[in-house]
């Protein structure tokens, strides 16, 4: 059976890592909007150039750009098995847009899973990652901006999914394997 999931959580919560692991466990693709933008940026595509301006400032790429990219990705054949979205939706407008994209295909989201992590830990993790990976948007002022955008635009999404009984919360503090096991457990009843 197919499983359509959204993974929510602050930058640095481990969403990206966990989305890949969970997708493998469930046999569905992990779709990361941030990774698609970074790939386009590296290949210097038009999309990458547009997105890069916002990413380097820690701001959201405009909805029309992001929504079109996700719609395109969700029309690929591998999505028939389901998907895990990582980094999308990121504001309430994108929640509505995702609903519309799925409704158009006669589909619904199964579950949004929120990875929770203390904001102090988030900054610590991101600064450590900055040293290791050298991601351009992992400098302290940009991290602070990304967290501010997260609080303002992305946090309200959890409430929207909770209101329709589609939200599960998972503690993101722990080893990668511990958190992965918690996530797999939450997915069982939905699968
Ligand atoms: P993180 O969640 O750790 O900040 P991501 O890789 O998810 O990192 O996203 C990196 C950047 O890509 C964001 O700061 C934003 O500029 C852009 N981005 C990713 N997803 C979206 C989205 N759904 N809407 C708008 N911008 C996005």
PDB file of C-alpha atoms and ligand atoms in Angstrom:
ATOM      1  CA  UNK A   1       0.000   0.000   0.000  1.00  0.00           C
ATOM      2  CA  UNK A   2       1.234   3.476  -0.724  1.00  0.00           C
ATOM      3  CA  UNK A   3       2.107   5.878   2.031  1.00  0.00           C
ATOM      4  CA  UNK A   4       2.077   9.639   1.576  1.00  0.00           C
ATOM      5  CA  UNK A   5       3.879  11.435   4.346  1.00  0.00           C
ATOM      6  CA  UNK A   6       5.123  14.895   5.200  1.00  0.00           C
ATOM      7  CA  UNK A   7       8.044  15.328   7.572  1.00  0.00           C
ATOM      8  CA  UNK A   8       8.015  18.568   9.548  1.00  0.00           C
ATOM      9  CA  UNK A   9      10.576  20.040  11.919  1.00  0.00           C
ATOM     10  CA  UNK A  10      12.959  22.937  12.378  1.00  0.00           C
ATOM     11  CA  UNK A  11      16.143  23.264  10.343  1.00  0.00           C
ATOM     12  CA  UNK A  12      18.703  21.024  11.993  1.00  0.00           C
ATOM     13  CA  UNK A  13      16.121  18.608  13.407  1.00  0.00           C
ATOM     14  CA  UNK A  14      17.478  15.796  11.243  1.00  0.00           C
ATOM     15  CA  UNK A  15      14.568  15.815   8.816  1.00  0.00           C
ATOM     16  CA  UNK A  16      16.724  15.297   5.747  1.00  0.00           C
ATOM     17  CA  UNK A  17      18.642  12.340   7.168  1.00  0.00           C
ATOM     18  CA  UNK A  18      15.533  10.728   8.592  1.00  0.00           C
ATOM     19  CA  UNK A  19      13.477  11.263   5.432  1.00  0.00           C
ATOM     20  CA  UNK A  20      16.053   9.303   3.416  1.00  0.00           C
ATOM     21  CA  UNK A  21      16.209   6.452   5.961  1.00  0.00           C
ATOM     22  CA  UNK A  22      12.453   6.209   6.402  1.00  0.00           C
ATOM     23  CA  UNK A  23      11.865   6.336   2.655  1.00  0.00           C
ATOM     24  CA  UNK A  24      14.204   3.395   2.229  1.00  0.00           C
ATOM     25  CA  UNK A  25      12.446   1.451   4.982  1.00  0.00           C
ATOM     26  CA  UNK A  26       9.040   2.116   3.413  1.00  0.00           C
ATOM     27  CA  UNK A  27      10.096   1.724  -0.234  1.00  0.00           C
ATOM     28  CA  UNK A  28       8.966   5.180  -1.325  1.00  0.00           C
ATOM     29  CA  UNK A  29      10.987   8.158  -2.649  1.00  0.00           C
ATOM     30  CA  UNK A  30      12.106  10.932  -0.297  1.00  0.00           C
ATOM     31  CA  UNK A  31      11.481  14.302  -1.894  1.00  0.00           C
ATOM     32  CA  UNK A  32      13.488  17.147  -0.378  1.00  0.00           C
ATOM     33  CA  UNK A  33      12.750  20.602  -1.747  1.00  0.00           C
ATOM     34  CA  UNK A  34      15.959  21.946  -0.188  1.00  0.00           C
ATOM     35  CA  UNK A  35      18.010  19.199  -1.892  1.00  0.00           C
ATOM     36  CA  UNK A  36      16.337  19.845  -5.266  1.00  0.00           C
ATOM     37  CA  UNK A  37      17.081  23.574  -4.926  1.00  0.00           C
ATOM     38  CA  UNK A  38      20.718  22.880  -3.951  1.00  0.00           C
ATOM     39  CA  UNK A  39      21.122  20.513  -6.900  1.00  0.00           C
ATOM     40  CA  UNK A  40      19.774  23.176  -9.271  1.00  0.00           C
ATOM     41  CA  UNK A  41      22.035  25.771  -7.684  1.00  0.00           C
ATOM     42  CA  UNK A  42      25.080  23.539  -8.236  1.00  0.00           C
ATOM     43  CA  UNK A  43      24.097  22.971 -11.889  1.00  0.00           C
ATOM     44  CA  UNK A  44      23.456  26.724 -12.319  1.00  0.00           C
ATOM     45  CA  UNK A  45      19.973  26.224 -13.791  1.00  0.00           C
ATOM     46  CA  UNK A  46      17.512  29.149 -13.962  1.00  0.00           C
ATOM     47  CA  UNK A  47      15.588  27.605 -11.068  1.00  0.00           C
ATOM     48  CA  UNK A  48      18.822  27.321  -9.077  1.00  0.00           C
ATOM     49  CA  UNK A  49      19.754  30.945  -9.718  1.00  0.00           C
ATOM     50  CA  UNK A  50      16.334  32.166  -8.594  1.00  0.00           C
ATOM     51  CA  UNK A  51      16.199  29.926  -5.517  1.00  0.00           C
ATOM     52  CA  UNK A  52      19.782  30.690  -4.514  1.00  0.00           C
ATOM     53  CA  UNK A  53      19.033  34.348  -3.902  1.00  0.00           C
ATOM     54  CA  UNK A  54      16.457  33.453  -1.256  1.00  0.00           C
ATOM     55  CA  UNK A  55      18.316  30.502   0.235  1.00  0.00           C
ATOM     56  CA  UNK A  56      21.470  32.475   0.923  1.00  0.00           C
ATOM     57  CA  UNK A  57      19.367  34.975   2.893  1.00  0.00           C
ATOM     58  CA  UNK A  58      17.584  32.226   4.856  1.00  0.00           C
ATOM     59  CA  UNK A  59      14.261  33.127   3.280  1.00  0.00           C
ATOM     60  CA  UNK A  60      11.629  31.011   1.588  1.00  0.00           C
ATOM     61  CA  UNK A  61      11.786  30.684  -2.162  1.00  0.00           C
ATOM     62  CA  UNK A  62       8.548  32.221  -3.540  1.00  0.00           C
ATOM     63  CA  UNK A  63       5.565  29.859  -3.424  1.00  0.00           C
ATOM     64  CA  UNK A  64       4.880  29.898  -7.164  1.00  0.00           C
ATOM     65  CA  UNK A  65       8.417  28.658  -7.863  1.00  0.00           C
ATOM     66  CA  UNK A  66       8.354  25.991  -5.154  1.00  0.00           C
ATOM     67  CA  UNK A  67       4.810  24.808  -5.850  1.00  0.00           C
ATOM     68  CA  UNK A  68       5.510  24.341  -9.557  1.00  0.00           C
ATOM     69  CA  UNK A  69       8.639  22.356  -8.784  1.00  0.00           C
ATOM     70  CA  UNK A  70       6.796  20.062  -6.343  1.00  0.00           C
ATOM     71  CA  UNK A  71       3.874  19.576  -8.753  1.00  0.00           C
ATOM     72  CA  UNK A  72       6.354  18.494 -11.395  1.00  0.00           C
ATOM     73  CA  UNK A  73       8.075  16.078  -9.003  1.00  0.00           C
ATOM     74  CA  UNK A  74       4.745  14.589  -7.874  1.00  0.00           C
ATOM     75  CA  UNK A  75       3.851  13.816 -11.465  1.00  0.00           C
ATOM     76  CA  UNK A  76       6.810  11.415 -11.847  1.00  0.00           C
ATOM     77  CA  UNK A  77       5.905   7.728 -11.981  1.00  0.00           C
ATOM     78  CA  UNK A  78       7.884   6.658  -8.867  1.00  0.00           C
ATOM     79  CA  UNK A  79       5.462   8.626  -6.685  1.00  0.00           C
ATOM     80  CA  UNK A  80       2.717   6.068  -7.338  1.00  0.00           C
ATOM     81  CA  UNK A  81       4.243   4.069  -4.464  1.00  0.00           C
ATOM     82  CA  UNK A  82       3.827   7.055  -2.135  1.00  0.00           C
ATOM     83  CA  UNK A  83       6.380   9.608  -0.936  1.00  0.00           C
ATOM     84  CA  UNK A  84       7.940  11.377   1.987  1.00  0.00           C
ATOM     85  CA  UNK A  85       8.087  15.125   1.551  1.00  0.00           C
ATOM     86  CA  UNK A  86      10.940  16.835   3.402  1.00  0.00           C
ATOM     87  CA  UNK A  87      10.871  20.640   3.504  1.00  0.00           C
ATOM     88  CA  UNK A  88       7.459  20.995   1.910  1.00  0.00           C
ATOM     89  CA  UNK A  89       4.935  22.326   2.771  1.00  0.00           C
ATOM     90  CA  UNK A  90       6.608  25.167   4.633  1.00  0.00           C
ATOM     91  CA  UNK A  91       3.725  27.631   5.067  1.00  0.00           C
ATOM     92  CA  UNK A  92      -0.071  27.417   5.128  1.00  0.00           C
ATOM     93  CA  UNK A  93      -0.378  28.393   1.460  1.00  0.00           C
ATOM     94  CA  UNK A  94       1.797  25.417   0.517  1.00  0.00           C
ATOM     95  CA  UNK A  95      -0.385  23.168   2.711  1.00  0.00           C
ATOM     96  CA  UNK A  96      -3.407  24.201   0.623  1.00  0.00           C
ATOM     97  CA  UNK A  97      -1.446  23.777  -2.586  1.00  0.00           C
ATOM     98  CA  UNK A  98      -0.335  20.260  -1.648  1.00  0.00           C
ATOM     99  CA  UNK A  99      -3.932  19.333  -0.782  1.00  0.00           C
ATOM    100  CA  UNK A 100      -4.999  20.571  -4.220  1.00  0.00           C
ATOM    101  CA  UNK A 101      -2.210  18.682  -6.028  1.00  0.00           C
ATOM    102  CA  UNK A 102      -3.201  15.452  -4.292  1.00  0.00           C
ATOM    103  CA  UNK A 103      -6.955  16.005  -4.719  1.00  0.00           C
ATOM    104  CA  UNK A 104      -6.379  16.469  -8.443  1.00  0.00           C
ATOM    105  CA  UNK A 105      -4.998  12.931  -8.471  1.00  0.00           C
ATOM    106  CA  UNK A 106      -7.742  11.601  -6.186  1.00  0.00           C
ATOM    107  CA  UNK A 107      -5.244  11.218  -3.349  1.00  0.00           C
ATOM    108  CA  UNK A 108      -4.865  12.361   0.239  1.00  0.00           C
ATOM    109  CA  UNK A 109      -2.018  12.802   2.650  1.00  0.00           C
ATOM    110  CA  UNK A 110      -1.792   9.995   5.224  1.00  0.00           C
ATOM    111  CA  UNK A 111       0.194  11.698   7.944  1.00  0.00           C
ATOM    112  CA  UNK A 112       2.386  14.654   8.839  1.00  0.00           C
ATOM    113  CA  UNK A 113       5.148  13.753  11.284  1.00  0.00           C
ATOM    114  CA  UNK A 114       6.734  16.518  13.274  1.00  0.00           C
ATOM    115  CA  UNK A 115      10.284  16.039  14.533  1.00  0.00           C
ATOM    116  CA  UNK A 116      10.613  18.112  17.693  1.00  0.00           C
ATOM    117  CA  UNK A 117      13.886  19.580  18.897  1.00  0.00           C
ATOM    118  CA  UNK A 118      14.791  22.336  21.305  1.00  0.00           C
ATOM    119  CA  UNK A 119      15.841  25.554  19.514  1.00  0.00           C
ATOM    120  CA  UNK A 120      19.130  25.743  21.419  1.00  0.00           C
ATOM    121  CA  UNK A 121      20.032  22.251  20.189  1.00  0.00           C
ATOM    122  CA  UNK A 122      19.031  23.238  16.667  1.00  0.00           C
ATOM    123  CA  UNK A 123      21.537  26.101  16.531  1.00  0.00           C
ATOM    124  CA  UNK A 124      24.258  23.909  18.033  1.00  0.00           C
ATOM    125  CA  UNK A 125      23.643  21.164  15.431  1.00  0.00           C
ATOM    126  CA  UNK A 126      23.531  23.576  12.502  1.00  0.00           C
ATOM    127  CA  UNK A 127      26.763  25.298  13.488  1.00  0.00           C
ATOM    128  CA  UNK A 128      28.444  21.899  13.786  1.00  0.00           C
ATOM    129  CA  UNK A 129      27.074  20.894  10.368  1.00  0.00           C
ATOM    130  CA  UNK A 130      28.385  24.174   8.948  1.00  0.00           C
ATOM    131  CA  UNK A 131      31.914  23.126   9.899  1.00  0.00           C
ATOM    132  CA  UNK A 132      31.498  19.670   8.358  1.00  0.00           C
ATOM    133  CA  UNK A 133      29.452  20.313   5.203  1.00  0.00           C
ATOM    134  CA  UNK A 134      30.146  23.994   4.551  1.00  0.00           C
ATOM    135  CA  UNK A 135      26.584  24.687   3.385  1.00  0.00           C
ATOM    136  CA  UNK A 136      26.352  28.338   2.366  1.00  0.00           C
ATOM    137  CA  UNK A 137      23.221  28.972   4.459  1.00  0.00           C
ATOM    138  CA  UNK A 138      24.671  27.518   7.684  1.00  0.00           C
ATOM    139  CA  UNK A 139      26.289  30.725   8.949  1.00  0.00           C
ATOM    140  CA  UNK A 140      24.996  32.070  12.247  1.00  0.00           C
ATOM    141  CA  UNK A 141      23.038  35.106  10.933  1.00  0.00           C
ATOM    142  CA  UNK A 142      21.406  32.997   8.198  1.00  0.00           C
ATOM    143  CA  UNK A 143      20.611  30.194  10.669  1.00  0.00           C
ATOM    144  CA  UNK A 144      18.881  32.752  12.928  1.00  0.00           C
ATOM    145  CA  UNK A 145      16.855  34.015   9.978  1.00  0.00           C
ATOM    146  CA  UNK A 146      15.884  30.470   8.934  1.00  0.00           C
ATOM    147  CA  UNK A 147      14.709  29.775  12.486  1.00  0.00           C
ATOM    148  CA  UNK A 148      12.724  33.025  12.553  1.00  0.00           C
ATOM    149  CA  UNK A 149      11.072  32.101   9.237  1.00  0.00           C
ATOM    150  CA  UNK A 150      10.390  28.636  10.630  1.00  0.00           C
ATOM    151  CA  UNK A 151       8.643  30.017  13.722  1.00  0.00           C
ATOM    152  CA  UNK A 152       6.651  32.546  11.730  1.00  0.00           C
ATOM    153  CA  UNK A 153       5.619  30.547   8.658  1.00  0.00           C
ATOM    154  CA  UNK A 154       6.225  26.857   9.205  1.00  0.00           C
ATOM    155  CA  UNK A 155       5.262  26.169  12.836  1.00  0.00           C
ATOM    156  CA  UNK A 156       1.557  26.961  12.232  1.00  0.00           C
ATOM    157  CA  UNK A 157       1.421  24.026   9.794  1.00  0.00           C
ATOM    158  CA  UNK A 158       1.482  21.524  12.659  1.00  0.00           C
ATOM    159  CA  UNK A 159      -1.741  22.995  14.024  1.00  0.00           C
ATOM    160  CA  UNK A 160      -3.402  22.725  10.622  1.00  0.00           C
ATOM    161  CA  UNK A 161      -2.595  19.006  10.369  1.00  0.00           C
ATOM    162  CA  UNK A 162      -3.456  18.401  14.038  1.00  0.00           C
ATOM    163  CA  UNK A 163      -6.890  19.953  13.415  1.00  0.00           C
ATOM    164  CA  UNK A 164      -7.609  17.197  10.909  1.00  0.00           C
ATOM    165  CA  UNK A 165      -6.078  14.488  13.105  1.00  0.00           C
ATOM    166  CA  UNK A 166      -3.164  13.981  10.708  1.00  0.00           C
ATOM    167  CA  UNK A 167      -0.298  14.972  12.986  1.00  0.00           C
ATOM    168  CA  UNK A 168       2.134  12.773  14.881  1.00  0.00           C
ATOM    169  CA  UNK A 169       5.038  14.127  16.940  1.00  0.00           C
ATOM    170  CA  UNK A 170       8.362  12.375  17.337  1.00  0.00           C
ATOM    171  CA  UNK A 171      11.160  13.419  19.674  1.00  0.00           C
ATOM    172  CA  UNK A 172      14.123  14.351  17.460  1.00  0.00           C
ATOM    173  CA  UNK A 173      16.651  14.268  20.312  1.00  0.00           C
ATOM    174  CA  UNK A 174      18.691  11.061  20.241  1.00  0.00           C
ATOM    175  CA  UNK A 175      20.904   9.009  17.964  1.00  0.00           C
ATOM    176  CA  UNK A 176      20.006   8.738  14.267  1.00  0.00           C
ATOM    177  CA  UNK A 177      18.980   5.094  14.810  1.00  0.00           C
ATOM    178  CA  UNK A 178      16.864   5.866  17.904  1.00  0.00           C
ATOM    179  CA  UNK A 179      14.965   8.593  16.075  1.00  0.00           C
ATOM    180  CA  UNK A 180      14.597   6.358  12.997  1.00  0.00           C
ATOM    181  CA  UNK A 181      13.042   3.611  15.145  1.00  0.00           C
ATOM    182  CA  UNK A 182      10.574   6.117  16.653  1.00  0.00           C
ATOM    183  CA  UNK A 183       9.598   7.235  13.149  1.00  0.00           C
ATOM    184  CA  UNK A 184       9.076   3.705  11.857  1.00  0.00           C
ATOM    185  CA  UNK A 185       6.821   2.984  14.831  1.00  0.00           C
ATOM    186  CA  UNK A 186       4.644   6.020  14.113  1.00  0.00           C
ATOM    187  CA  UNK A 187       4.269   4.920  10.483  1.00  0.00           C
ATOM    188  CA  UNK A 188       3.036   1.437  11.277  1.00  0.00           C
ATOM    189  CA  UNK A 189      -0.609   2.226  12.025  1.00  0.00           C
ATOM    190  CA  UNK A 190      -0.779   4.498   8.968  1.00  0.00           C
ATOM    191  CA  UNK A 191       0.697   1.782   6.740  1.00  0.00           C
TER     192      UNK A 191
HETATM  193  P1  LIG B   1      16.626  23.550   6.437  1.00  0.00           P
HETATM  194  O1  LIG B   1      15.256  23.022   6.719  1.00  0.00           O
HETATM  195  O2  LIG B   1      17.699  22.825   7.215  1.00  0.00           O
HETATM  196  O3  LIG B   1      16.731  25.034   6.577  1.00  0.00           O
HETATM  197  P2  LIG B   1      16.277  22.818   3.629  1.00  0.00           P
HETATM  198  O4  LIG B   1      17.286  22.049   2.863  1.00  0.00           O
HETATM  199  O5  LIG B   1      14.975  22.165   3.912  1.00  0.00           O
HETATM  200  O6  LIG B   1      17.026  23.241   4.942  1.00  0.00           O
HETATM  201  O7  LIG B   1      15.980  24.211   2.883  1.00  0.00           O
HETATM  202  C1  LIG B   1      17.004  25.092   2.532  1.00  0.00           C
HETATM  203  C2  LIG B   1      16.414  26.355   1.895  1.00  0.00           C
HETATM  204  O8  LIG B   1      15.700  26.000   0.681  1.00  0.00           O
HETATM  205  C3  LIG B   1      15.360  27.103   2.731  1.00  0.00           C
HETATM  206  O9  LIG B   1      15.947  27.983   3.670  1.00  0.00           O
HETATM  207  C4  LIG B   1      14.572  27.832   1.632  1.00  0.00           C
HETATM  208  O10 LIG B   1      15.254  28.986   1.169  1.00  0.00           O
HETATM  209  C5  LIG B   1      14.545  26.825   0.495  1.00  0.00           C
HETATM  210  N1  LIG B   1      13.330  25.978   0.576  1.00  0.00           N
HETATM  211  C6  LIG B   1      13.283  24.637   0.808  1.00  0.00           C
HETATM  212  N2  LIG B   1      12.010  24.195   0.804  1.00  0.00           N
HETATM  213  C7  LIG B   1      11.216  25.269   0.571  1.00  0.00           C
HETATM  214  C8  LIG B   1       9.818  25.472   0.477  1.00  0.00           C
HETATM  215  N3  LIG B   1       8.948  24.466   0.645  1.00  0.00           N
HETATM  216  N4  LIG B   1       9.362  26.720   0.212  1.00  0.00           N
HETATM  217  C9  LIG B   1      10.204  27.728   0.055  1.00  0.00           C
HETATM  218  N5  LIG B   1      11.534  27.625   0.148  1.00  0.00           N
HETATM  219  C10 LIG B   1      12.050  26.414   0.413  1.00  0.00           C
END
